[in-house]
PDB file of C-alpha atoms and ligand atoms in Angstrom:
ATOM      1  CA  UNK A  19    -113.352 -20.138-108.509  1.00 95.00           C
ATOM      2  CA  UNK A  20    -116.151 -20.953-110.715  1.00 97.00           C
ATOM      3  CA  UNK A  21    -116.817 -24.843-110.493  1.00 98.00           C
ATOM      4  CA  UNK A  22    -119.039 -27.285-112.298  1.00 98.00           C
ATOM      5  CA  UNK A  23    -119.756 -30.514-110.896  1.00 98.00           C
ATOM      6  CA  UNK A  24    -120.431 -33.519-113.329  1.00 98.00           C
ATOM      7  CA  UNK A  25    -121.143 -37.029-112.589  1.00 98.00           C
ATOM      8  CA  UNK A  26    -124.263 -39.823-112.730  1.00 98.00           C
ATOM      9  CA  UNK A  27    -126.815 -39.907-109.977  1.00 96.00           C
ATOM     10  CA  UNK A  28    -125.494 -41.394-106.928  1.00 95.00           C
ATOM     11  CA  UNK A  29    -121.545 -40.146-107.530  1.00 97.00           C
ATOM     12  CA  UNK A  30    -122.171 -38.305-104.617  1.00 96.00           C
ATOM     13  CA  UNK A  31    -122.041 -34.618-106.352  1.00 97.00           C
ATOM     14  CA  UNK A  32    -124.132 -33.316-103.291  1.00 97.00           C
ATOM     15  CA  UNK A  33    -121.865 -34.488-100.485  1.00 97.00           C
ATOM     16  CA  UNK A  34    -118.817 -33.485-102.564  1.00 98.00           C
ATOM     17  CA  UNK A  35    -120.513 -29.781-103.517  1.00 98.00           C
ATOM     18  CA  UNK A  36    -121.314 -29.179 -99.807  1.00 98.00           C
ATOM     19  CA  UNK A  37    -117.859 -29.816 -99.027  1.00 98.00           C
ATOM     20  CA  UNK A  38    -115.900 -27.763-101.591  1.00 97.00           C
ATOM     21  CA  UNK A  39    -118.733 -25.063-100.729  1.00 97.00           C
ATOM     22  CA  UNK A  40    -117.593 -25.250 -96.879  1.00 96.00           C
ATOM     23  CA  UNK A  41    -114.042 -25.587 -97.588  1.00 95.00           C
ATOM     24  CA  UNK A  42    -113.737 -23.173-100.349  1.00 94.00           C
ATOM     25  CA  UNK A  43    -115.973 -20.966 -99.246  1.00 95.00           C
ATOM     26  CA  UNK A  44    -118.442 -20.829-102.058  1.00 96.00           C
ATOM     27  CA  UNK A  45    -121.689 -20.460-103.248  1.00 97.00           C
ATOM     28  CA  UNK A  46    -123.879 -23.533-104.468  1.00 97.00           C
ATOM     29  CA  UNK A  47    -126.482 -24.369-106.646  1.00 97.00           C
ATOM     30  CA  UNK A  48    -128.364 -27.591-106.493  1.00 98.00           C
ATOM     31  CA  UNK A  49    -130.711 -28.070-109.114  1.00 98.00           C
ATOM     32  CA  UNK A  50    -132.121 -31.236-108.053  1.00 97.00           C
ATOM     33  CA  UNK A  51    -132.759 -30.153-104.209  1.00 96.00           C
ATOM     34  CA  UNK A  52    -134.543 -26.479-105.928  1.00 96.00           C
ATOM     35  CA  UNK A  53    -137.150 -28.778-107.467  1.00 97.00           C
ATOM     36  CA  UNK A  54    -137.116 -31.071-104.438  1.00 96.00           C
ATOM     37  CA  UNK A  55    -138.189 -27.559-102.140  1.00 96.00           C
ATOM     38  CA  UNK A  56    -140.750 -26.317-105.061  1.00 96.00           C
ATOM     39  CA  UNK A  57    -142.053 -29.858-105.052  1.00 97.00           C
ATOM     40  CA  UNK A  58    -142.417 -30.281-101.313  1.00 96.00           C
ATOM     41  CA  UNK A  59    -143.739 -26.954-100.850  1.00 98.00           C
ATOM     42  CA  UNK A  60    -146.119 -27.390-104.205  1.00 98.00           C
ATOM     43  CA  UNK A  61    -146.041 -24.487-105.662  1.00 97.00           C
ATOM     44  CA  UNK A  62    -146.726 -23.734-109.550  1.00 97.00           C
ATOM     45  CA  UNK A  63    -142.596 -24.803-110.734  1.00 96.00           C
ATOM     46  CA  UNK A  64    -143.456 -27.919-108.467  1.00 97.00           C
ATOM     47  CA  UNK A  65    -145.960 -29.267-109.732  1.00 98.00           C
ATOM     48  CA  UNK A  66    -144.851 -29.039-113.121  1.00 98.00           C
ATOM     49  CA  UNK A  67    -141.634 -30.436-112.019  1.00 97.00           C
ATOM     50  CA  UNK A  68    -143.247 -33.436-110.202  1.00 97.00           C
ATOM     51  CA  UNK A  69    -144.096 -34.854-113.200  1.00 97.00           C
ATOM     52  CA  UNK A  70    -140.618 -35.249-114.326  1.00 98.00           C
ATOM     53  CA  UNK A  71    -138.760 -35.984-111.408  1.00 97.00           C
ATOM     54  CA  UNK A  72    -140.719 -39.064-110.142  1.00 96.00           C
ATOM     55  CA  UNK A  73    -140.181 -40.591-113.145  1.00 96.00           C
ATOM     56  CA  UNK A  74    -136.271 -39.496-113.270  1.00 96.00           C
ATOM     57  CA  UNK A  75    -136.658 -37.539-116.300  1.00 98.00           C
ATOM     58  CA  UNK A  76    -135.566 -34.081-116.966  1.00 98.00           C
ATOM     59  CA  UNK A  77    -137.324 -31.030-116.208  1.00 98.00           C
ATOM     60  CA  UNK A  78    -137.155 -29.183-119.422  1.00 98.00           C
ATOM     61  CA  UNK A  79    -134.662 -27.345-120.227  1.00 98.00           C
ATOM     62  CA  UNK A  80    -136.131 -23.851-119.850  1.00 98.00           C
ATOM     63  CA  UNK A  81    -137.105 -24.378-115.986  1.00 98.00           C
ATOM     64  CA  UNK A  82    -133.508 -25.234-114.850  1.00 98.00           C
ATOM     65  CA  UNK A  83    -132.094 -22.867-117.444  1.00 98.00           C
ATOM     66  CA  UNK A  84    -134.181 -19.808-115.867  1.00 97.00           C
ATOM     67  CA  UNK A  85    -133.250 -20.749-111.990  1.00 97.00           C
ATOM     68  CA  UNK A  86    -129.425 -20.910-112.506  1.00 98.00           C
ATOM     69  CA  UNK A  87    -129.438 -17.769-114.776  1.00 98.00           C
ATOM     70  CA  UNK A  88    -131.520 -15.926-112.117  1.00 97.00           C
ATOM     71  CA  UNK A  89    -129.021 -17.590-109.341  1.00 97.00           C
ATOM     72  CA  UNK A  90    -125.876 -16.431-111.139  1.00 97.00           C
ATOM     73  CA  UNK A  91    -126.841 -12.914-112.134  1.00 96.00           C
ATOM     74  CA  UNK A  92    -127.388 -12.280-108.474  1.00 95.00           C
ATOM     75  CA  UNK A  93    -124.203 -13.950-106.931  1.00 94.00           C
ATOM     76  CA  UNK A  94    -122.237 -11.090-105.730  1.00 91.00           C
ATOM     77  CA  UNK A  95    -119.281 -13.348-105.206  1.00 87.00           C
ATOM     78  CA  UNK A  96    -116.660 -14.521-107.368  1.00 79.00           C
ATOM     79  CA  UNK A  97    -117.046 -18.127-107.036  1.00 94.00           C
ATOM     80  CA  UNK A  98    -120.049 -20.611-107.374  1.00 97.00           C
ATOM     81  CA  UNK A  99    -120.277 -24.091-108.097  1.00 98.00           C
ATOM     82  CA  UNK A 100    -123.147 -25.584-110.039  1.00 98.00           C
ATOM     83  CA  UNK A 101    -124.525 -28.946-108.635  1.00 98.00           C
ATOM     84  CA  UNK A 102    -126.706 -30.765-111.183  1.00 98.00           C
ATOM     85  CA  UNK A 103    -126.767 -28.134-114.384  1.00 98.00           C
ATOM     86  CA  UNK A 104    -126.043 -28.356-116.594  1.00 98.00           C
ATOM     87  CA  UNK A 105    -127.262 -31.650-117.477  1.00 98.00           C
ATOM     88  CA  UNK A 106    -127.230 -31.940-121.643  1.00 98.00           C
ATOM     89  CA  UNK A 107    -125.871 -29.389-124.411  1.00 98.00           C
ATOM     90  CA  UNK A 108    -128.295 -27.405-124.555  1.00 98.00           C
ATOM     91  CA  UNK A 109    -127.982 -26.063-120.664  1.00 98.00           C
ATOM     92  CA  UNK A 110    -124.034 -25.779-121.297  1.00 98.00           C
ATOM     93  CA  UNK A 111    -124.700 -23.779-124.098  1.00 98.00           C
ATOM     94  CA  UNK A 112    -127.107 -21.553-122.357  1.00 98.00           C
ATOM     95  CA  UNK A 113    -125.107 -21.281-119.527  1.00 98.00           C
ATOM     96  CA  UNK A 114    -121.517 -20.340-121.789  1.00 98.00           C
ATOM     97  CA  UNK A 115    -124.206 -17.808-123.165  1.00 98.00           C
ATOM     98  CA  UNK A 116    -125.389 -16.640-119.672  1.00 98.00           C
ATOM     99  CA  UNK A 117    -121.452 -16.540-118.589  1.00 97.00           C
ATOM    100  CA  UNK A 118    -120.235 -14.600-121.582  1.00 97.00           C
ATOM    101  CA  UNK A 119    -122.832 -11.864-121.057  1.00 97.00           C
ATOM    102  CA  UNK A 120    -121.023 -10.872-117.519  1.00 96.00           C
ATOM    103  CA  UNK A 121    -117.654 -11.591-119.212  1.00 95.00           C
ATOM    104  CA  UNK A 122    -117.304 -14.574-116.924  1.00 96.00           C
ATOM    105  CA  UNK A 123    -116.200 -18.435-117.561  1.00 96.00           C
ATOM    106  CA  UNK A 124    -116.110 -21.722-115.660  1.00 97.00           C
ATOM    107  CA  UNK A 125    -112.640 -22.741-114.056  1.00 97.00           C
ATOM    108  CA  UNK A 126    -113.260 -26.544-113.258  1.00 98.00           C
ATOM    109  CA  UNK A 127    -115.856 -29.326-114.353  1.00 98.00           C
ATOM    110  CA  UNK A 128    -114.970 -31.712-112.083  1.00 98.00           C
ATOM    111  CA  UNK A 129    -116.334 -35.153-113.345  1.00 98.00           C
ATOM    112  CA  UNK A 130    -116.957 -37.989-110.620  1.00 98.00           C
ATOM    113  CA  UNK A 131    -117.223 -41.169-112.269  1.00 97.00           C
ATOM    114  CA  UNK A 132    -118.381 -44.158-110.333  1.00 97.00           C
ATOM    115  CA  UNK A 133    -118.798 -47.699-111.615  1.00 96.00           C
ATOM    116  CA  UNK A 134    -122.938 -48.415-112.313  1.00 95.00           C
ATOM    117  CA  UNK A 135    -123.218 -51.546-109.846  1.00 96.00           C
ATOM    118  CA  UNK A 136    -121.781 -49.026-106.943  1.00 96.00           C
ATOM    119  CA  UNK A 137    -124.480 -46.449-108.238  1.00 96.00           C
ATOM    120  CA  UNK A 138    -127.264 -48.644-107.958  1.00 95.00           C
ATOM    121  CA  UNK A 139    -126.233 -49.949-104.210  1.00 95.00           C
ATOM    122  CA  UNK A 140    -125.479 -46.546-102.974  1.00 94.00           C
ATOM    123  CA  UNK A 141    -129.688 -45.169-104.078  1.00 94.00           C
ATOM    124  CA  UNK A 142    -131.173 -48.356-103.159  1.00 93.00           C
ATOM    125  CA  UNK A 143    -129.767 -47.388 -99.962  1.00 93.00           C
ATOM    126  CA  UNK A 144    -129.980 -43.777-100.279  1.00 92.00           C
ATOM    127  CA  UNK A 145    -133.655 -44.580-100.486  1.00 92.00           C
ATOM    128  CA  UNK A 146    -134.209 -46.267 -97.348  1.00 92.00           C
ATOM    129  CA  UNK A 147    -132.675 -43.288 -95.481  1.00 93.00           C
ATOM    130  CA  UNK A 148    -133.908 -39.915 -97.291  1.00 91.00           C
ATOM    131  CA  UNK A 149    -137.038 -41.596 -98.838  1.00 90.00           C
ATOM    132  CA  UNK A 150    -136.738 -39.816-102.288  1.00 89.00           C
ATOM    133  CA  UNK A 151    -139.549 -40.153-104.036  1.00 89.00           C
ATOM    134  CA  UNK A 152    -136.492 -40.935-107.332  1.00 91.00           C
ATOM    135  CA  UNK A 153    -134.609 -43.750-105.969  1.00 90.00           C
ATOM    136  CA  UNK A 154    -136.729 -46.482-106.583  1.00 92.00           C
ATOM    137  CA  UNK A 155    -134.668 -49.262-109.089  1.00 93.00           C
ATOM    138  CA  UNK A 156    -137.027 -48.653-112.296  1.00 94.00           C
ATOM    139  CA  UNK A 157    -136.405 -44.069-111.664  1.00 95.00           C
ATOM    140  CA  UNK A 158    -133.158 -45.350-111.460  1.00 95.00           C
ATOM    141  CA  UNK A 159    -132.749 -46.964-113.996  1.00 95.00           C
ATOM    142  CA  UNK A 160    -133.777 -44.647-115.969  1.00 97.00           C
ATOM    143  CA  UNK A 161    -132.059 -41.659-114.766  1.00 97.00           C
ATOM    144  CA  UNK A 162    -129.045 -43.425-115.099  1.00 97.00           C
ATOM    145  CA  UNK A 163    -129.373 -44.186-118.367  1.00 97.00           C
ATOM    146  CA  UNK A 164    -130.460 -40.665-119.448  1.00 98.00           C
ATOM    147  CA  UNK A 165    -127.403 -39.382-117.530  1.00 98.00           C
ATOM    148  CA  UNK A 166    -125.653 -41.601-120.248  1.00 97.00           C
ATOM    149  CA  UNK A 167    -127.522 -40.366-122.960  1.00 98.00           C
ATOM    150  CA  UNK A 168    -127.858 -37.018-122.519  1.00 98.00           C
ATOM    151  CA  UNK A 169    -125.007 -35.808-119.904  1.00 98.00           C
ATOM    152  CA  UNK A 170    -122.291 -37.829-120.896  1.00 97.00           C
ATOM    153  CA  UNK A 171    -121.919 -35.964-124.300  1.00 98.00           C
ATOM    154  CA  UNK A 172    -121.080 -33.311-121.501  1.00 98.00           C
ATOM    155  CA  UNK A 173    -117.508 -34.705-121.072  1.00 98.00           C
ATOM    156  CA  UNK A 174    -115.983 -34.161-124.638  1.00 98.00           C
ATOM    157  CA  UNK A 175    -117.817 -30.473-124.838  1.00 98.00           C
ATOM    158  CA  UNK A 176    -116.003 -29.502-121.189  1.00 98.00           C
ATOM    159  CA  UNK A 177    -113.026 -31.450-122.549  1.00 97.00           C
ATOM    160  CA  UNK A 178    -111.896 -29.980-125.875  1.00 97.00           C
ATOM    161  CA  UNK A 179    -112.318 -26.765-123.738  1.00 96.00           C
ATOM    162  CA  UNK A 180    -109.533 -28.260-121.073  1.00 96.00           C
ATOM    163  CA  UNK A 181    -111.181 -27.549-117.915  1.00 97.00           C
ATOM    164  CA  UNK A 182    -112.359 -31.229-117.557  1.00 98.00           C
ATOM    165  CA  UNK A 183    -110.687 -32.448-114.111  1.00 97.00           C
ATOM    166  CA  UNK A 184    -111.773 -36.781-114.017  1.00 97.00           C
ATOM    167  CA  UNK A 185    -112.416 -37.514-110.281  1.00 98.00           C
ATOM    168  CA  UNK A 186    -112.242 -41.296-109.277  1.00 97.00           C
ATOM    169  CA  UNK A 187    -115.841 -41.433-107.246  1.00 98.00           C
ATOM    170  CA  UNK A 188    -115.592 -45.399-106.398  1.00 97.00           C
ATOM    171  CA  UNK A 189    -113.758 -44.233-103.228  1.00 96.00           C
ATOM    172  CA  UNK A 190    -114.823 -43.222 -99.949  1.00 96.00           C
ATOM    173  CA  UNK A 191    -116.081 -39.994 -99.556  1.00 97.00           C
ATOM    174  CA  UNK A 192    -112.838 -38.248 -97.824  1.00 98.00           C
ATOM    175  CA  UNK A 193    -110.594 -39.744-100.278  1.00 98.00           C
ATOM    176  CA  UNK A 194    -112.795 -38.067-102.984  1.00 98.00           C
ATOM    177  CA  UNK A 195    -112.627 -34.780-101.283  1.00 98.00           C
ATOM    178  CA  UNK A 196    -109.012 -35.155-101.269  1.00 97.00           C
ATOM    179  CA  UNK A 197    -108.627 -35.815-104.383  1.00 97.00           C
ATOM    180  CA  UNK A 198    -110.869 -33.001-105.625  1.00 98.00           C
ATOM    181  CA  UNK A 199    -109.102 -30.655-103.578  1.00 97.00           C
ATOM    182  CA  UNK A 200    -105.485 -31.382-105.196  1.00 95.00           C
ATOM    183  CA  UNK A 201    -107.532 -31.033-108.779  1.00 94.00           C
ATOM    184  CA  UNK A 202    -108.411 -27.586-107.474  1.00 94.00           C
ATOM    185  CA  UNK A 203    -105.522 -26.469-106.212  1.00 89.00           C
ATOM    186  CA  UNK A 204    -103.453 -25.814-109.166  1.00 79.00           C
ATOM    187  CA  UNK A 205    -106.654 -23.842-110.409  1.00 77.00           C
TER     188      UNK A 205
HETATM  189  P1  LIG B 304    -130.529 -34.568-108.780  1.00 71.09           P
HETATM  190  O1  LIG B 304    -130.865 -34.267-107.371  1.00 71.09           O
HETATM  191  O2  LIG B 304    -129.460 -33.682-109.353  1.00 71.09           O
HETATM  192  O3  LIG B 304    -130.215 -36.043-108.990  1.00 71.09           O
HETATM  193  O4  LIG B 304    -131.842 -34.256-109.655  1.00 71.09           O
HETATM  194  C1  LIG B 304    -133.062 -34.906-109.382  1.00 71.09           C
HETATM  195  C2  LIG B 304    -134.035 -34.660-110.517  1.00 71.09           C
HETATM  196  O5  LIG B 304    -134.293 -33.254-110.651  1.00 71.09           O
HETATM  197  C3  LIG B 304    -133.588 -35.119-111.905  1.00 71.09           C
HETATM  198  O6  LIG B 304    -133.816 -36.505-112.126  1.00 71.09           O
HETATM  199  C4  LIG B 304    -134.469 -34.237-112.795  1.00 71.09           C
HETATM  200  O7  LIG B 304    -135.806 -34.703-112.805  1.00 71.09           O
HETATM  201  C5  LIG B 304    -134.452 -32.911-112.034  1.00 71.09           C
HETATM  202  N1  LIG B 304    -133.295 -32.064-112.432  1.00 71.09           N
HETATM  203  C6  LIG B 304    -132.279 -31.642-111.638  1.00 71.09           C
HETATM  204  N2  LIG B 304    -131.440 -30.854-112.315  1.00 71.09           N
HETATM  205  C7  LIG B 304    -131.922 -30.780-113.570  1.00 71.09           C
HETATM  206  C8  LIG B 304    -131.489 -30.120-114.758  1.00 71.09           C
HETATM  207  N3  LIG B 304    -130.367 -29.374-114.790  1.00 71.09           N
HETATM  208  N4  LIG B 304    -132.246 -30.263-115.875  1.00 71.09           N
HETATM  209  C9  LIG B 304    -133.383 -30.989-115.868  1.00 71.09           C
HETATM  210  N5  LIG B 304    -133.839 -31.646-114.798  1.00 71.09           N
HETATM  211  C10 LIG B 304    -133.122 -31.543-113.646  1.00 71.09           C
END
């Protein structure tokens, strides 16, 4: 099963890909925690990085692009799920191109939507456990709002292709999991 993950920062697409990836047995891909590791570890993809993420904008679309491509051409596996890419047309349409050059597809883009006030509460306090160097209220901000702007147009491309699954994300973190899980099934 080949699985997308959608949803604003906060929704909690990294708790919910680490359990569909245990459960399911798959492959992921985080985008976000790649650029976290080059970033911490500072290497050339890191520092260019840096400068976008601690702001909460995106890396350009060519740095992503290349690591999933790279990560997907060498999953032996048939099953993966994507955590964070793609995060604006462009990607997708990279990443249909990527797919349909190893005669492959995506099965689910599960979308977890979550109400803005709940986002907001859940990185302010995000923040004072992981100390990311993105959760401050002004990165916020604007990450959320880019997610609007530049992901959101995300939801009628995966749409009109019907493998959009909408995942209620204002719930607590099994009852998500459940959910997903009975979207999944009848994949
Ligand atoms: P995340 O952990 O998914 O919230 O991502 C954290 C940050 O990493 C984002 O705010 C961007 O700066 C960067 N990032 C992650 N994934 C992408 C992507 N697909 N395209 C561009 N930037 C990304």
């Amino acid at each position: 099963m080949k699985i997308i993950l959608l949803g604003p920062p906060g929704a909690g697409k990294g708790t919910q890909a680490e359990n569909i990836s245990n459960n399911f047995n798959i492959k992921k891909i985080s985008t976000g925690d790649l650029f976290r590791s080059h970033i911490k570890k500072n290497t050339e993809l890191g520092k260019i990085a840096k400068e976008y993420y601690v702001k909460g904008d995106l890396v350009p679309d060519k740095i992503p692009t290349g690591m999933v491509k790279e990560w997907i051409l060498n999953q032996t596996d048939n099953g993966w799920l994507l955590d964070g890419f793609p995060r604006n047309i462009k990607q997708a349409e990279s990443l249909n191109m990527i797919l349909d050059s190893i005669n492959s597809n995506i099965d689910a883009v599960l979308l977890i939507n979550v109400n803005t006030e709940l986002l907001i509460k859940r990185l302010l306090n995000r923040q004072t456990i992981e100390k990311r160097e993105d959760d401050n209220l002004n990165t916020i901000k604007n990450r959320i709002s880019i997610y609007e702007k530049e992901t959101n147009p995300l939801i009628d491309f995966y749409n009109e292709k019907k493998i959009l699954c909408k995942i209620d994300g204002n719930n607590s973190i099994e009852s998500v999991f459940n959910d997903i899980k009975n979207h999944l099934k009848n994949k």
